[in-house]
Structure formats: structure tokens, C-alpha cells
Coordinates of C-alpha atoms in Angstrom, one line a residue:
M902 CA 45.2 5.4 1.8
E903 CA 44.7 9.0 2.9
Q904 CA 42.2 9.6 5.6
M905 CA 40.7 12.5 3.7
K906 CA 39.7 10.0 1.0
I907 CA 37.5 8.0 3.4
A908 CA 33.9 9.1 3.1
A909 CA 30.7 8.2 5.0
Q910 CA 27.6 7.1 3.1
L911 CA 24.7 9.1 4.6
Y912 CA 22.1 6.5 3.7
S913 CA 23.4 4.6 6.6
F914 CA 22.1 7.4 8.8
R915 CA 18.7 7.8 7.1
D916 CA 17.0 7.6 10.5
Y917 CA 19.1 10.6 11.7
I918 CA 18.9 13.0 8.7
K919 CA 15.1 13.5 8.4
T920 CA 15.5 17.2 9.4
P921 CA 18.1 19.9 8.6
A922 CA 19.0 19.8 12.3
G923 CA 19.5 16.1 12.2
V924 CA 21.7 16.4 9.1
R925 CA 24.0 19.0 10.9
D926 CA 24.2 16.8 14.0
T927 CA 25.1 13.8 11.9
L928 CA 27.8 15.7 10.0
R929 CA 29.2 17.0 13.2
R930 CA 29.4 13.5 14.8
L931 CA 31.0 12.0 11.7
R932 CA 33.6 14.8 11.7
Q933 CA 34.4 13.9 15.4
I934 CA 34.8 10.3 14.3
G935 CA 37.4 11.3 11.7
F936 CA 35.4 11.7 8.5
S937 CA 35.9 14.8 6.4
A938 CA 33.9 13.6 3.3
V939 CA 30.4 12.2 2.9
Q940 CA 28.5 10.6 0.1
L941 CA 25.1 12.3 -0.2
S942 CA 21.9 10.3 -0.2
S943 CA 18.4 11.0 -1.6
S944 CA 17.3 10.2 2.1
I945 CA 18.6 13.5 3.3
A946 CA 16.1 16.0 4.6
P947 CA 14.8 18.4 1.9
M948 CA 16.5 21.8 2.0
P949 CA 17.8 24.4 -0.5
D950 CA 21.2 23.4 -2.1
E951 CA 22.6 26.6 -0.8
E952 CA 21.7 25.6 2.8
L953 CA 23.2 22.2 2.5
R954 CA 26.4 23.5 0.8
R955 CA 26.8 26.0 3.7
M956 CA 26.1 23.3 6.3
L957 CA 28.8 21.1 4.8
Q958 CA 31.3 23.9 4.8
E959 CA 30.5 24.9 8.4
E960 CA 31.0 21.3 9.6
G961 CA 34.2 20.9 7.7
M962 CA 32.9 18.4 5.2
I963 CA 33.0 17.9 1.4
A964 CA 30.5 15.9 -0.6
P965 CA 32.5 14.6 -3.7
T966 CA 30.0 11.9 -4.5
S967 CA 26.2 11.2 -4.2
H968 CA 23.4 8.7 -4.6
E969 CA 20.4 10.3 -6.2
R970 CA 17.0 8.7 -6.8
A971 CA 17.2 6.3 -9.8
K972 CA 14.1 7.8 -11.4
D973 CA 15.5 11.3 -11.1
L974 CA 18.8 10.3 -12.7
I975 CA 17.0 8.9 -15.7
E976 CA 13.9 11.2 -16.0
K977 CA 15.3 14.5 -14.6
P978 CA 19.0 14.6 -15.5
E979 CA 19.1 18.4 -16.0
Q980 CA 17.7 19.1 -12.6
T981 CA 19.9 16.5 -11.0
I982 CA 23.0 17.9 -12.6
E983 CA 22.1 21.4 -11.5
H984 CA 21.7 20.1 -8.0
L985 CA 25.1 18.3 -7.9
L986 CA 27.0 21.1 -9.5
A987 CA 25.5 23.5 -6.8
L988 CA 27.1 21.3 -4.2
D989 CA 30.4 20.9 -6.1
C990 CA 29.7 17.2 -6.5
H991 CA 31.2 15.6 -9.6
H992 CA 30.4 11.9 -9.0
T993 CA 27.0 10.2 -8.7
A994 CA 25.8 6.6 -8.9
Y995 CA 22.6 4.9 -10.0
P996 CA 21.7 3.3 -6.7
Y997 CA 19.4 0.3 -7.4
P998 CA 17.4 -0.8 -10.5
E999 CA 13.8 0.2 -10.3
W1000 CA 13.0 -3.0 -12.1
I1001 CA 15.0 -6.3 -12.4
P1002 CA 15.7 -7.5 -16.0
T1003 CA 14.1 -10.9 -16.7
G1004 CA 16.4 -11.8 -19.6
K1005 CA 19.5 -10.8 -21.5
G1006 CA 17.6 -8.5 -23.9
E1007 CA 16.2 -6.5 -21.0
A1008 CA 19.5 -6.3 -19.3
V1009 CA 21.2 -4.9 -22.4
A1010 CA 18.4 -2.4 -22.9
F1011 CA 18.8 -1.3 -19.4
A1012 CA 22.5 -0.8 -19.9
K1013 CA 22.0 1.2 -23.0
E1014 CA 19.5 3.5 -21.1
L1015 CA 22.2 4.0 -18.4
N1016 CA 24.7 4.8 -21.0
Q1017 CA 22.6 7.5 -22.5
T1018 CA 22.2 9.0 -19.1
A1019 CA 25.9 8.8 -18.4
E1020 CA 26.6 10.8 -21.5
K1021 CA 24.5 13.7 -20.3
F1022 CA 26.3 13.7 -16.9
R1023 CA 29.7 13.4 -18.6
Q1024 CA 29.0 16.5 -20.7
A1025 CA 28.4 18.4 -17.4
G1026 CA 31.6 17.1 -15.9
I1027 CA 30.0 14.6 -13.6
D1028 CA 31.1 10.9 -13.5
F1029 CA 28.1 8.6 -13.6
A1030 CA 28.5 5.2 -12.0
Y1031 CA 26.5 2.1 -11.2
H1032 CA 26.2 0.8 -7.7
N1033 CA 25.6 -2.9 -7.5
H1034 CA 23.9 -5.1 -5.0
A1035 CA 23.6 -8.9 -5.2
I1036 CA 20.8 -9.1 -7.7
E1037 CA 23.1 -8.1 -10.6
F1038 CA 24.8 -11.4 -10.3
L1039 CA 21.7 -13.0 -11.7
R1040 CA 23.0 -14.8 -14.8
F1041 CA 21.4 -14.8 -18.3
E1042 CA 22.9 -16.8 -21.2
G1043 CA 26.2 -17.2 -19.5
S1044 CA 26.7 -13.5 -18.3
T1045 CA 25.7 -11.7 -15.1
I1046 CA 23.6 -8.6 -15.3
L1047 CA 26.6 -6.7 -13.9
E1048 CA 28.8 -7.9 -16.8
L1049 CA 26.1 -7.1 -19.3
I1050 CA 25.7 -3.6 -17.8
Y1051 CA 29.4 -2.8 -18.1
R1052 CA 29.8 -4.4 -21.5
N1053 CA 26.9 -2.4 -23.0
A1054 CA 27.3 0.9 -21.2
P1055 CA 30.9 2.0 -21.8
L1056 CA 30.4 5.5 -20.4
V1057 CA 29.1 4.1 -17.0
S1058 CA 31.8 3.9 -14.3
G1059 CA 31.8 1.3 -11.5
E1060 CA 30.8 1.8 -7.9
L1061 CA 31.4 -1.6 -6.6
D1062 CA 30.2 -2.6 -3.1
T1063 CA 32.4 -5.1 -1.4
F1064 CA 29.7 -6.7 0.7
W1065 CA 27.3 -7.2 -2.2
V1066 CA 29.8 -8.4 -4.7
Q1067 CA 30.8 -11.1 -2.1
K1068 CA 27.1 -11.9 -1.4
G1069 CA 26.4 -12.2 -5.1
G1070 CA 29.2 -14.9 -5.4
G1071 CA 31.8 -12.6 -7.0
D1072 CA 35.3 -11.7 -5.8
P1073 CA 35.8 -8.0 -5.0
V1074 CA 39.4 -8.1 -6.0
D1075 CA 38.5 -9.7 -9.4
W1076 CA 35.9 -7.0 -10.1
L1077 CA 38.3 -4.2 -9.2
S1078 CA 40.7 -5.7 -11.7
R1079 CA 37.9 -5.8 -14.3
L1080 CA 37.1 -2.2 -13.7
N1081 CA 40.8 -1.0 -13.7
G1082 CA 40.6 2.6 -14.7
R1083 CA 36.9 2.7 -14.7
I1084 CA 36.1 3.1 -10.9
K1085 CA 36.6 6.2 -8.7
V1086 CA 34.4 5.2 -5.8
L1087 CA 34.3 2.0 -3.9
H1088 CA 31.8 1.1 -1.2
I1089 CA 33.4 -0.7 1.7
K1090 CA 31.6 -2.8 4.3
D1091 CA 32.6 -6.2 5.7
F1092 CA 30.9 -9.5 5.1
G1093 CA 30.2 -11.8 8.1
V1094 CA 28.1 -14.7 9.3
N1095 CA 25.9 -14.8 12.4
Q1096 CA 25.2 -17.7 14.7
K1097 CA 22.3 -18.9 12.4
G1098 CA 24.7 -19.0 9.5
E1099 CA 23.1 -16.0 7.8
T1100 CA 25.3 -13.5 6.0
I1101 CA 25.4 -10.0 7.7
M1102 CA 27.0 -6.6 7.1
M1103 CA 29.7 -5.8 9.6
P1104 CA 32.1 -2.9 10.4
I1105 CA 35.2 -3.1 8.3
G1106 CA 37.8 -5.4 9.9
S1107 CA 35.1 -7.4 11.8
G1108 CA 34.2 -9.8 9.0
N1109 CA 35.8 -12.1 6.5
L1110 CA 36.9 -9.9 3.7
D1111 CA 40.6 -9.7 2.8
W1112 CA 41.1 -5.9 3.0
K1113 CA 44.8 -6.0 2.2
R1114 CA 44.1 -7.6 -1.2
I1115 CA 41.0 -5.3 -1.7
F1116 CA 42.8 -2.1 -1.0
S1117 CA 45.8 -3.0 -3.1
A1118 CA 43.5 -3.8 -6.0
A1119 CA 41.5 -0.7 -5.5
E1120 CA 44.7 1.5 -5.5
T1121 CA 45.7 -0.2 -8.8
A1122 CA 42.3 0.3 -10.3
G1123 CA 42.3 4.1 -9.6
V1124 CA 39.8 4.4 -6.7
E1125 CA 39.8 7.9 -5.3
Y1126 CA 37.2 7.7 -2.5
Y1127 CA 36.5 4.8 -0.2
V1128 CA 32.9 5.1 1.0
V1129 CA 32.2 3.4 4.3
E1130 CA 28.7 2.0 4.5
H1131 CA 26.7 -0.1 7.0
D1132 CA 23.1 0.2 5.8
G1133 CA 21.7 -3.0 7.4
D1134 CA 22.1 -5.2 10.4
C1135 CA 23.3 -2.2 12.4
A1136 CA 21.8 -1.1 15.8
D1137 CA 24.1 2.0 15.9
P1138 CA 25.7 3.3 12.7
F1139 CA 27.8 5.8 14.5
E1140 CA 29.4 3.0 16.6
S1141 CA 29.9 1.0 13.4
F1142 CA 31.5 3.8 11.5
A1143 CA 33.8 4.6 14.5
A1144 CA 34.9 0.9 14.5
S1145 CA 35.5 1.0 10.8
M1146 CA 37.5 4.2 11.0
R1147 CA 39.7 2.8 13.9
F1148 CA 40.4 -0.3 11.8
L1149 CA 41.3 1.8 8.7
K1150 CA 43.5 4.3 10.6
G1151 CA 45.2 1.4 12.4
N1152 CA 46.0 -0.6 9.4
F1153 CA 45.7 1.3 6.1
V1154 CA 45.8 5.1 6.5
S1155 CA 49.2 6.6 5.7

């Protein structure tokens, strides 16, 4: 794994990026930790694309991937495409379903809507992916929502989240194998348990996931960017991201 291929998900810093000055400070601190890439978030402070692009350049960062508002991806694809291309960003992901399917028919219809959107982004040279949480492991007629999405939306790439796959009862390694050749971005955060027996998000290397198996499967599957995230159960995201980077550099960065 190359260090330059490890990105920081800015949603984890949503409390710090409410103003342009906060965005710049966050980028600078992440650069000091060792990140040179970020995944943009719709939580970022409003500013002209030109200003954000300049800020990224000045802080030594690139933004190869993003999370945009789900509604904008579906209802305003042209505007979203223009925004992403202005930032030289060629990968985006549908972050979370605005409504949860209640049966197989609705899940298939949702998948087909995603596929239509993916076609528009593909024509513009942007890879369109789906980012899962645990709810997509809800099962209808023998298939999970996530299976129905990928089965009925062949143009949609995967953006697996290791924590949420595990929490949903899946195996990150198995899902990376299923999406071999169909996943460019992987969300990485660890899966742990607190003293109450509740599952919690943890810095990478602090929980119970088998990262050697996960990263081996990710490399085989064609993952290009590893996006560190710690968007809950986190008192200080900067401290968490620093711990994750230390673990990655000490064990997997070549």
C-alpha cells in the first residue's frame, strides 16, 4: 500500500469544516499527520469550487473521491458532475439511502434508479459507487439489499465500508471478492466492542478486524484508494486518524 493512496474522509471532521478557515485548518492538520488525499463531503463549508480547488493545492492535497448529497446525485446530476470535474474528482459515492426499501421490488427499483444515475456520471468520466451501512444487509426473499443493488445496477461500483459490512453480519473479505474489479475505493475503520458489549467504531488496528486479509483482498479486487473514516464514537478525530496512520505506516505502507 502506498501512503499517497490513503485518504481521509472529511465527514469525520464535520464539526471542524463549517467555515472555509476551518476547512483549511483541517487540511493542514491532516497533511501534518501524513495524509495527502481526502474524500470530500457534502458537510464541507459552502465555497466556490475554484476556492476549494486552490485551497487543496496550497495545502498539498488532492481530492480523488467524494460523497455528495444523495438527493443531488439523483436529482441534479449535471450540476454535481460540473462541481466534481471542477475539482478534478473522478469518483463519487451515493452515501446513504434517503428511504429504506420495504421489500424486494422496492430494492430492485432503487437499484435501477442508481444504475440510471451511474450511466450519466460514467459518460462524464466519473465512477459512481454505492457506500453501504448496515441497513443494506436487511434481507428480502433470500437476498440482502446490497446484493440486490449490485445485481440490478451493473454500472454502480462498490464502496464498501469495513465496519458497516461487519456490523451488518457480512465479511469484508468476502465482499471484496464479490466486487473484484468493481471497487476503486474502500472505507476503512475498525470494529470493536465496549465494556457494555456494544459495537463501536475504532481507529484502524485497535479493533477486531483482520487487516492483513482485508488489504490482501482489496489489492486483488483493484482498490485504488483506502479512505480512513471514524465518523462516530470519536472524541477527537484528529487523534483517531493519527493512530490509524501510525498503524498503517507501521504495518502496511511500502
